[in-house]
Tab-separated table of N, CA and C in Angstrom:
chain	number	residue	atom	x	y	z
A	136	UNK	N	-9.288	1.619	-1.087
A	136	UNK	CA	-9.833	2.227	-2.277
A	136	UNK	C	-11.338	2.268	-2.139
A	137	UNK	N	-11.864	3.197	-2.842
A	137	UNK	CA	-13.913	3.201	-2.605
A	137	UNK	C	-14.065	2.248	-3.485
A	138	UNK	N	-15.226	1.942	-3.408
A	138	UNK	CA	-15.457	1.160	-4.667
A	138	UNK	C	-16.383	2.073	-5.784
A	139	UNK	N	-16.393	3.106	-5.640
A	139	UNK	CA	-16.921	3.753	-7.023
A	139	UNK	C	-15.207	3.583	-7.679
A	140	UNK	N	-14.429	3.607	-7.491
A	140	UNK	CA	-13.368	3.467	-8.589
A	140	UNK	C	-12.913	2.483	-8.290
A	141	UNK	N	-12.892	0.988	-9.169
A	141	UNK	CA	-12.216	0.007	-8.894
A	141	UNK	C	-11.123	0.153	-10.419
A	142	UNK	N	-10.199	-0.944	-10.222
A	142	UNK	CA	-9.158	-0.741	-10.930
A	142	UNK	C	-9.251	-2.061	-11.633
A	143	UNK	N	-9.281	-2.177	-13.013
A	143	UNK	CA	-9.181	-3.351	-14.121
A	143	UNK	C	-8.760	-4.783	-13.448
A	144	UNK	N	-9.294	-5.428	-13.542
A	144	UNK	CA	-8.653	-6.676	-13.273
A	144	UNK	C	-7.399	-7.279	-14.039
A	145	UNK	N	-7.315	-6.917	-15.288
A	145	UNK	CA	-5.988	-6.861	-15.956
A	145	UNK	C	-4.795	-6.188	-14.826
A	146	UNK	N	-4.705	-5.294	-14.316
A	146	UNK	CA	-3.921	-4.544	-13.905
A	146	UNK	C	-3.364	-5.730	-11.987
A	147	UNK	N	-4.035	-6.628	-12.457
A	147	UNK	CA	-3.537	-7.548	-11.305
A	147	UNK	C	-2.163	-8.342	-11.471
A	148	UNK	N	-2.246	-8.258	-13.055
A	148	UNK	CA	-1.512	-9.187	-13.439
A	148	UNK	C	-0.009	-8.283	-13.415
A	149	UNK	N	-0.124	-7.086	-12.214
A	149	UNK	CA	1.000	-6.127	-12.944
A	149	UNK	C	2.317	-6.446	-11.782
A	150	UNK	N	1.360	-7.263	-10.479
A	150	UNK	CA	1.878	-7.686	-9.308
A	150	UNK	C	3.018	-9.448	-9.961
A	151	UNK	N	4.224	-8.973	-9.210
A	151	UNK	CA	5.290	-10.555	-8.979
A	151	UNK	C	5.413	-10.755	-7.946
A	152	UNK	N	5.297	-12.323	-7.958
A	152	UNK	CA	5.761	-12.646	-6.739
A	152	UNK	C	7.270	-12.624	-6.189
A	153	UNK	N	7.686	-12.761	-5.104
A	153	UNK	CA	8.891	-12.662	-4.667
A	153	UNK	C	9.215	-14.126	-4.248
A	154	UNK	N	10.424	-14.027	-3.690
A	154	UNK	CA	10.760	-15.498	-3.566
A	154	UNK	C	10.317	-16.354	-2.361
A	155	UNK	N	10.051	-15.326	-1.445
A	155	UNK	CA	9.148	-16.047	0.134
A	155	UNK	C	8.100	-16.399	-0.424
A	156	UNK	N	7.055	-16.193	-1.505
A	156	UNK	CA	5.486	-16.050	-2.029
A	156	UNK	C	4.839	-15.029	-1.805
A	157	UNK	N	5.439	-13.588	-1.348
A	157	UNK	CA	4.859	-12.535	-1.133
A	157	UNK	C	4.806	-11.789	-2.611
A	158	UNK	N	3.588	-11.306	-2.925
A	158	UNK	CA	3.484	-10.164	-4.200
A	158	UNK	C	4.074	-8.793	-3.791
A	159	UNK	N	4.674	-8.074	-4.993
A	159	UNK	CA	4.924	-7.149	-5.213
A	159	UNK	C	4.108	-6.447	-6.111
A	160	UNK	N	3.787	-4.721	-5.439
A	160	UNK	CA	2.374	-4.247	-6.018
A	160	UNK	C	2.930	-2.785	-6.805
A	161	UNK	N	2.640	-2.339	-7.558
A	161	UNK	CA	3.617	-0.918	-8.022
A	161	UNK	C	3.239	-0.316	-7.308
A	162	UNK	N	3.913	0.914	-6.935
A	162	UNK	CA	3.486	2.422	-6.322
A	162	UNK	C	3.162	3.137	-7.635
A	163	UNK	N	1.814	4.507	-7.616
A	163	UNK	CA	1.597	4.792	-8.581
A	163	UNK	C	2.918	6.116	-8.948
A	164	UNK	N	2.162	5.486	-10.121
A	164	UNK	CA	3.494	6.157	-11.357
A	164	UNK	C	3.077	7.580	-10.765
A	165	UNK	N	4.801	8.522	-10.552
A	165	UNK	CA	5.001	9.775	-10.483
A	165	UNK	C	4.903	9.964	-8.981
A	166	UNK	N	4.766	9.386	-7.932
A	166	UNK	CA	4.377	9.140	-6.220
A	166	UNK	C	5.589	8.581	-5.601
A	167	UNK	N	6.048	9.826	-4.697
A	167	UNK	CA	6.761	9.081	-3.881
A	167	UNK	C	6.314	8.981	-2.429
A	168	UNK	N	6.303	8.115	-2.257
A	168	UNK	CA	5.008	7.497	-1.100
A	168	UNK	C	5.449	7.402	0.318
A	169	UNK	N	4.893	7.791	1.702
A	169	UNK	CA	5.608	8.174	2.592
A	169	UNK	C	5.054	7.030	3.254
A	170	UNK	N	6.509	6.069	4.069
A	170	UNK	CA	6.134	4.993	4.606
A	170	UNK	C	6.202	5.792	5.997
A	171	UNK	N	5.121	4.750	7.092
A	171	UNK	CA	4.843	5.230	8.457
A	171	UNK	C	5.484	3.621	9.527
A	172	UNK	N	5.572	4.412	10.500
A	172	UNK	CA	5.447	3.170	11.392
A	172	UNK	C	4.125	2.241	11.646
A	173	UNK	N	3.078	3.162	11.372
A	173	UNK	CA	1.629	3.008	11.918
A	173	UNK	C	0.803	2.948	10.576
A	174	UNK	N	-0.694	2.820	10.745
A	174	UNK	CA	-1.371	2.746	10.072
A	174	UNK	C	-1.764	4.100	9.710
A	175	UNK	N	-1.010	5.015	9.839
A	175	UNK	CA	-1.719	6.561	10.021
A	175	UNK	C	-1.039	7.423	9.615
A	176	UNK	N	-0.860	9.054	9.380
A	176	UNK	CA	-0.318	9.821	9.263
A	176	UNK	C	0.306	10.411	10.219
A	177	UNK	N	-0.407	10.228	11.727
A	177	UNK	CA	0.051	10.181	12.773
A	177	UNK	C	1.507	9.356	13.154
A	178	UNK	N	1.698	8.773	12.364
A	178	UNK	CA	2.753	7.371	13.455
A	178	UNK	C	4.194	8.192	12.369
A	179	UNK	N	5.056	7.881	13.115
A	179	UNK	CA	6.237	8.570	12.678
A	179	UNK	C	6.726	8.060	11.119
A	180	UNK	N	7.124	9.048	10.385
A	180	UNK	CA	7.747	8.807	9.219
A	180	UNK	C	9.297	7.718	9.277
A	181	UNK	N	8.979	7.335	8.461
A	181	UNK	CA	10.553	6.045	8.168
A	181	UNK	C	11.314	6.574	7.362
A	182	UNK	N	10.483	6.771	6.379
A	182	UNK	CA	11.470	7.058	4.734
A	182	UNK	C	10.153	7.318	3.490
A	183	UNK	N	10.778	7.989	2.446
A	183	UNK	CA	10.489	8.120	1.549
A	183	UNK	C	10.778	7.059	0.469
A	184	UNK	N	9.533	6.436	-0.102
A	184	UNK	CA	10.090	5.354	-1.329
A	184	UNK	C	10.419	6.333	-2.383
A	185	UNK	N	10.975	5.824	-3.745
A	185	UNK	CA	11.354	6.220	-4.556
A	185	UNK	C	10.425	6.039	-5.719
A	186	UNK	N	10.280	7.180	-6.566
A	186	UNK	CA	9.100	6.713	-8.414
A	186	UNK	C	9.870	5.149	-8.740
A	187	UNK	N	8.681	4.601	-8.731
A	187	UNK	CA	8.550	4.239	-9.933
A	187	UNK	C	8.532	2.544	-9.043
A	188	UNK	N	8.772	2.347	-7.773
A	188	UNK	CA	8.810	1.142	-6.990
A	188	UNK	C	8.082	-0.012	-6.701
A	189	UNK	N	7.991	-0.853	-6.649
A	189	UNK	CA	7.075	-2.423	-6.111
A	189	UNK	C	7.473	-2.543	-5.173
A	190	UNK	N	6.265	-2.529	-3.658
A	190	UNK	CA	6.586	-3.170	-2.539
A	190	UNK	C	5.733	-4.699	-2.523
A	191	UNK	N	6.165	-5.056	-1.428
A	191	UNK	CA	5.888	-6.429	-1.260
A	191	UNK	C	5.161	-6.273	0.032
A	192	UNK	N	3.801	-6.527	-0.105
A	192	UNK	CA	2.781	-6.554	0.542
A	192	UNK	C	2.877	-7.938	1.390
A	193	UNK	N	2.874	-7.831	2.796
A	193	UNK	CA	2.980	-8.881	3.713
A	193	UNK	C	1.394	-9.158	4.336
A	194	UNK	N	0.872	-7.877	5.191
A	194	UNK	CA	0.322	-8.257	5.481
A	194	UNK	C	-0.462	-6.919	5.276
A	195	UNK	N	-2.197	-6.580	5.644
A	195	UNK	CA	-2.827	-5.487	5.985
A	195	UNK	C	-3.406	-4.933	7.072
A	196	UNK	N	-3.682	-3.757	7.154
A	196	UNK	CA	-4.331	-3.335	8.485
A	196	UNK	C	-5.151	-1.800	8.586
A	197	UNK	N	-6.139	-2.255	8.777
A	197	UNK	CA	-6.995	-0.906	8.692
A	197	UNK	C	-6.554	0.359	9.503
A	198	UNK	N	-6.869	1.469	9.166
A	198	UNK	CA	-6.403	3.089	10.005
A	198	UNK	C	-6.775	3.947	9.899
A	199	UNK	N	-6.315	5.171	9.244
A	199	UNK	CA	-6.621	6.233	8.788
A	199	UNK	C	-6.982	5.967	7.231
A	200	UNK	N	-8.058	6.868	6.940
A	200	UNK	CA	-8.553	6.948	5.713
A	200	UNK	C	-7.753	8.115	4.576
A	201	UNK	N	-7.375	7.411	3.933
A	201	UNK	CA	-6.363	8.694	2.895
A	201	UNK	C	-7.172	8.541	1.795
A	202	UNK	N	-6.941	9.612	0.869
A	202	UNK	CA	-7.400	9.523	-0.397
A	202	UNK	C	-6.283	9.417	-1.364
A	203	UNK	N	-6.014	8.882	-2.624
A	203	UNK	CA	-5.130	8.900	-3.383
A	203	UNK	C	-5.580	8.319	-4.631
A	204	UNK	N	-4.444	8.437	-5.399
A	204	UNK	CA	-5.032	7.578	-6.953
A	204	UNK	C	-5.767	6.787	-7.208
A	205	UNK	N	-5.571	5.993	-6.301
A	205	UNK	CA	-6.505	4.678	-6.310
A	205	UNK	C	-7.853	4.458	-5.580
A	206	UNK	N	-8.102	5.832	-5.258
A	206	UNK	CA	-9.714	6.363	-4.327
A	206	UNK	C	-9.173	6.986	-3.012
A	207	UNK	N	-10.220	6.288	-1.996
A	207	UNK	CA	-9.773	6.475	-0.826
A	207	UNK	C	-10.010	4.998	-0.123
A	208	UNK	N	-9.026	4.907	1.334
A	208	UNK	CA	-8.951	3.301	1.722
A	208	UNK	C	-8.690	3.724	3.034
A	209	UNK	N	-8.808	2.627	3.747
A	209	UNK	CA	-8.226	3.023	5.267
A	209	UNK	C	-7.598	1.868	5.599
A	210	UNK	N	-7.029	1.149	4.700
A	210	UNK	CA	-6.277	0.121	4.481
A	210	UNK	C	-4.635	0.230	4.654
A	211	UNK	N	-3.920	-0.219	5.065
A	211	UNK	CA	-2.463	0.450	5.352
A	211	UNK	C	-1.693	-0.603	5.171
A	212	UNK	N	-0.523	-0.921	3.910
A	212	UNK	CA	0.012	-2.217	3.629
A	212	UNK	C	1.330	-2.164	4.056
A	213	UNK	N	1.644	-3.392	4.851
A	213	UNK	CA	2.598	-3.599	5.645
A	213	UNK	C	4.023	-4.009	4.628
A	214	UNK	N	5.029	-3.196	4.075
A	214	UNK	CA	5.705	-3.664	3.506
A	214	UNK	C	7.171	-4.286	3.783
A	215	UNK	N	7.211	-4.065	4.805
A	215	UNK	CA	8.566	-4.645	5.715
A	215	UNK	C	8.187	-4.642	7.408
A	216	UNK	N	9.049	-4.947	8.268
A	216	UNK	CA	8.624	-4.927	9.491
A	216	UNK	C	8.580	-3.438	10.076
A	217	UNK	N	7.327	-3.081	10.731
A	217	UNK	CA	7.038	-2.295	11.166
A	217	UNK	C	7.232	-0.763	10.106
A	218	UNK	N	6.784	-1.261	8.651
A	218	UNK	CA	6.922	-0.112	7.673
A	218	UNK	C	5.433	-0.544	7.438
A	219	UNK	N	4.877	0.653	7.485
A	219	UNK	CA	3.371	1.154	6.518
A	219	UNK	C	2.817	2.169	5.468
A	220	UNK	N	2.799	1.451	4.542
A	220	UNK	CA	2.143	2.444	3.477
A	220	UNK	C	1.006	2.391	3.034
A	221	UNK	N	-0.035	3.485	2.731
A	221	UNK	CA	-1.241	3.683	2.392
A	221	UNK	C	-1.857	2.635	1.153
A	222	UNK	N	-3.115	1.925	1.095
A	222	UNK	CA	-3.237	1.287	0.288
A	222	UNK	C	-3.713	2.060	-1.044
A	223	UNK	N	-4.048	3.451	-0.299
A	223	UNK	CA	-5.001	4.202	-1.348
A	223	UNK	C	-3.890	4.584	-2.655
A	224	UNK	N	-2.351	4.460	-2.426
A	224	UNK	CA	-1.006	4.509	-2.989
A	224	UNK	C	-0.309	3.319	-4.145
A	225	UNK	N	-0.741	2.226	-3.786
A	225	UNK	CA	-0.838	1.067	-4.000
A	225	UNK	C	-1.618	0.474	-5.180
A	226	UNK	N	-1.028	0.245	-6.462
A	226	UNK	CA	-2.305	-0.821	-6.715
A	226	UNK	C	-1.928	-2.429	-6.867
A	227	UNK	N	-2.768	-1.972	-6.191
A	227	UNK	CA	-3.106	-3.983	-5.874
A	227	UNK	C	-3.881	-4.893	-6.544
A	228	UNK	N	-4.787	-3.931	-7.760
A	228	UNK	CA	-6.017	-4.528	-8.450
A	228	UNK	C	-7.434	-4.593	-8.030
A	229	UNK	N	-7.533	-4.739	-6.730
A	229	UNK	CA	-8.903	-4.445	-6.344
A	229	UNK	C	-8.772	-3.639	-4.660
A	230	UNK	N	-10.036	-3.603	-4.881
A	230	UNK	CA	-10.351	-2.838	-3.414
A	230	UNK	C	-10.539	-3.954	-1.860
A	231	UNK	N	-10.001	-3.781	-1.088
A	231	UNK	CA	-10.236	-4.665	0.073
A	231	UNK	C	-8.783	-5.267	0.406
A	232	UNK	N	-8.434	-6.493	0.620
A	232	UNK	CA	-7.359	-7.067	1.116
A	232	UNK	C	-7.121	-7.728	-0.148
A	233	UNK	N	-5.482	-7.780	0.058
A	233	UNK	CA	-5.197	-8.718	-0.901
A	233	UNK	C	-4.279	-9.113	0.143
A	234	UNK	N	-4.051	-9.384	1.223
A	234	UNK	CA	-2.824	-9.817	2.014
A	234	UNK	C	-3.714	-10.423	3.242
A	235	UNK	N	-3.117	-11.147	4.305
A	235	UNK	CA	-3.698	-11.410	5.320
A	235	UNK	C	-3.916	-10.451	6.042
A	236	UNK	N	-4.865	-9.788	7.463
A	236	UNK	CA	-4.808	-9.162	8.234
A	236	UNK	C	-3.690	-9.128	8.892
A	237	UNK	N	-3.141	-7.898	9.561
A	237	UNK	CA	-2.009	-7.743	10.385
A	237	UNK	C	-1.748	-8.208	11.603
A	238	UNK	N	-1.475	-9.120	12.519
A	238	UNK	CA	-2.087	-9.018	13.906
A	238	UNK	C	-1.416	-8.459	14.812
């Protein structure tokens, strides 16, 4: 996300945790969000999530820069193994990491 648009700090509180201790973050309302293998638009498509969903953010990893609701980011959140979705898609509450780096 840029930081000319950051997102309420209230809106953190919109994330649950799951039962490993991983948070779940909404996808924005009306978006159905295209998960990648990669950090990129480049890396092959997986699947389409569905309106209205919470993924569970594992880990992060920088890439391609997208723009979306939530600004633009080049942040790419790892929501299952070897699934990536855009952070700019995501809210997470603030801009930057909210997960560990990917390695």
């Amino acid at each position: 996300m840029s930081t000319e648009e950051s997102v309420p700090a209230a809106s953190v509180a919109t994330a649950a945790a799951v039962s490993d201790g991983v948070s779940r973050y909404p996808v924005a309302p009306g978006y159905r969000v295209n998960v990648r293998s990669g950090p990129g638009t480049q890396y092959r498509l997986i699947k389409t999530l569905p309106y209205d969903v919470k993924v569970a953010v594992y880990c992060q990893k920088p890439g391609e820069s997208i723009s979306g609701p939530y600004g633009t980011s080049n942040l790419w959140d790892n929501i299952a193994d070897g699934q990536f979705v855009s952070d700019a898609y995501v809210n997470t509450g603030r801009d930057g990491y909210v997960a560990p780096r990917c390695s």
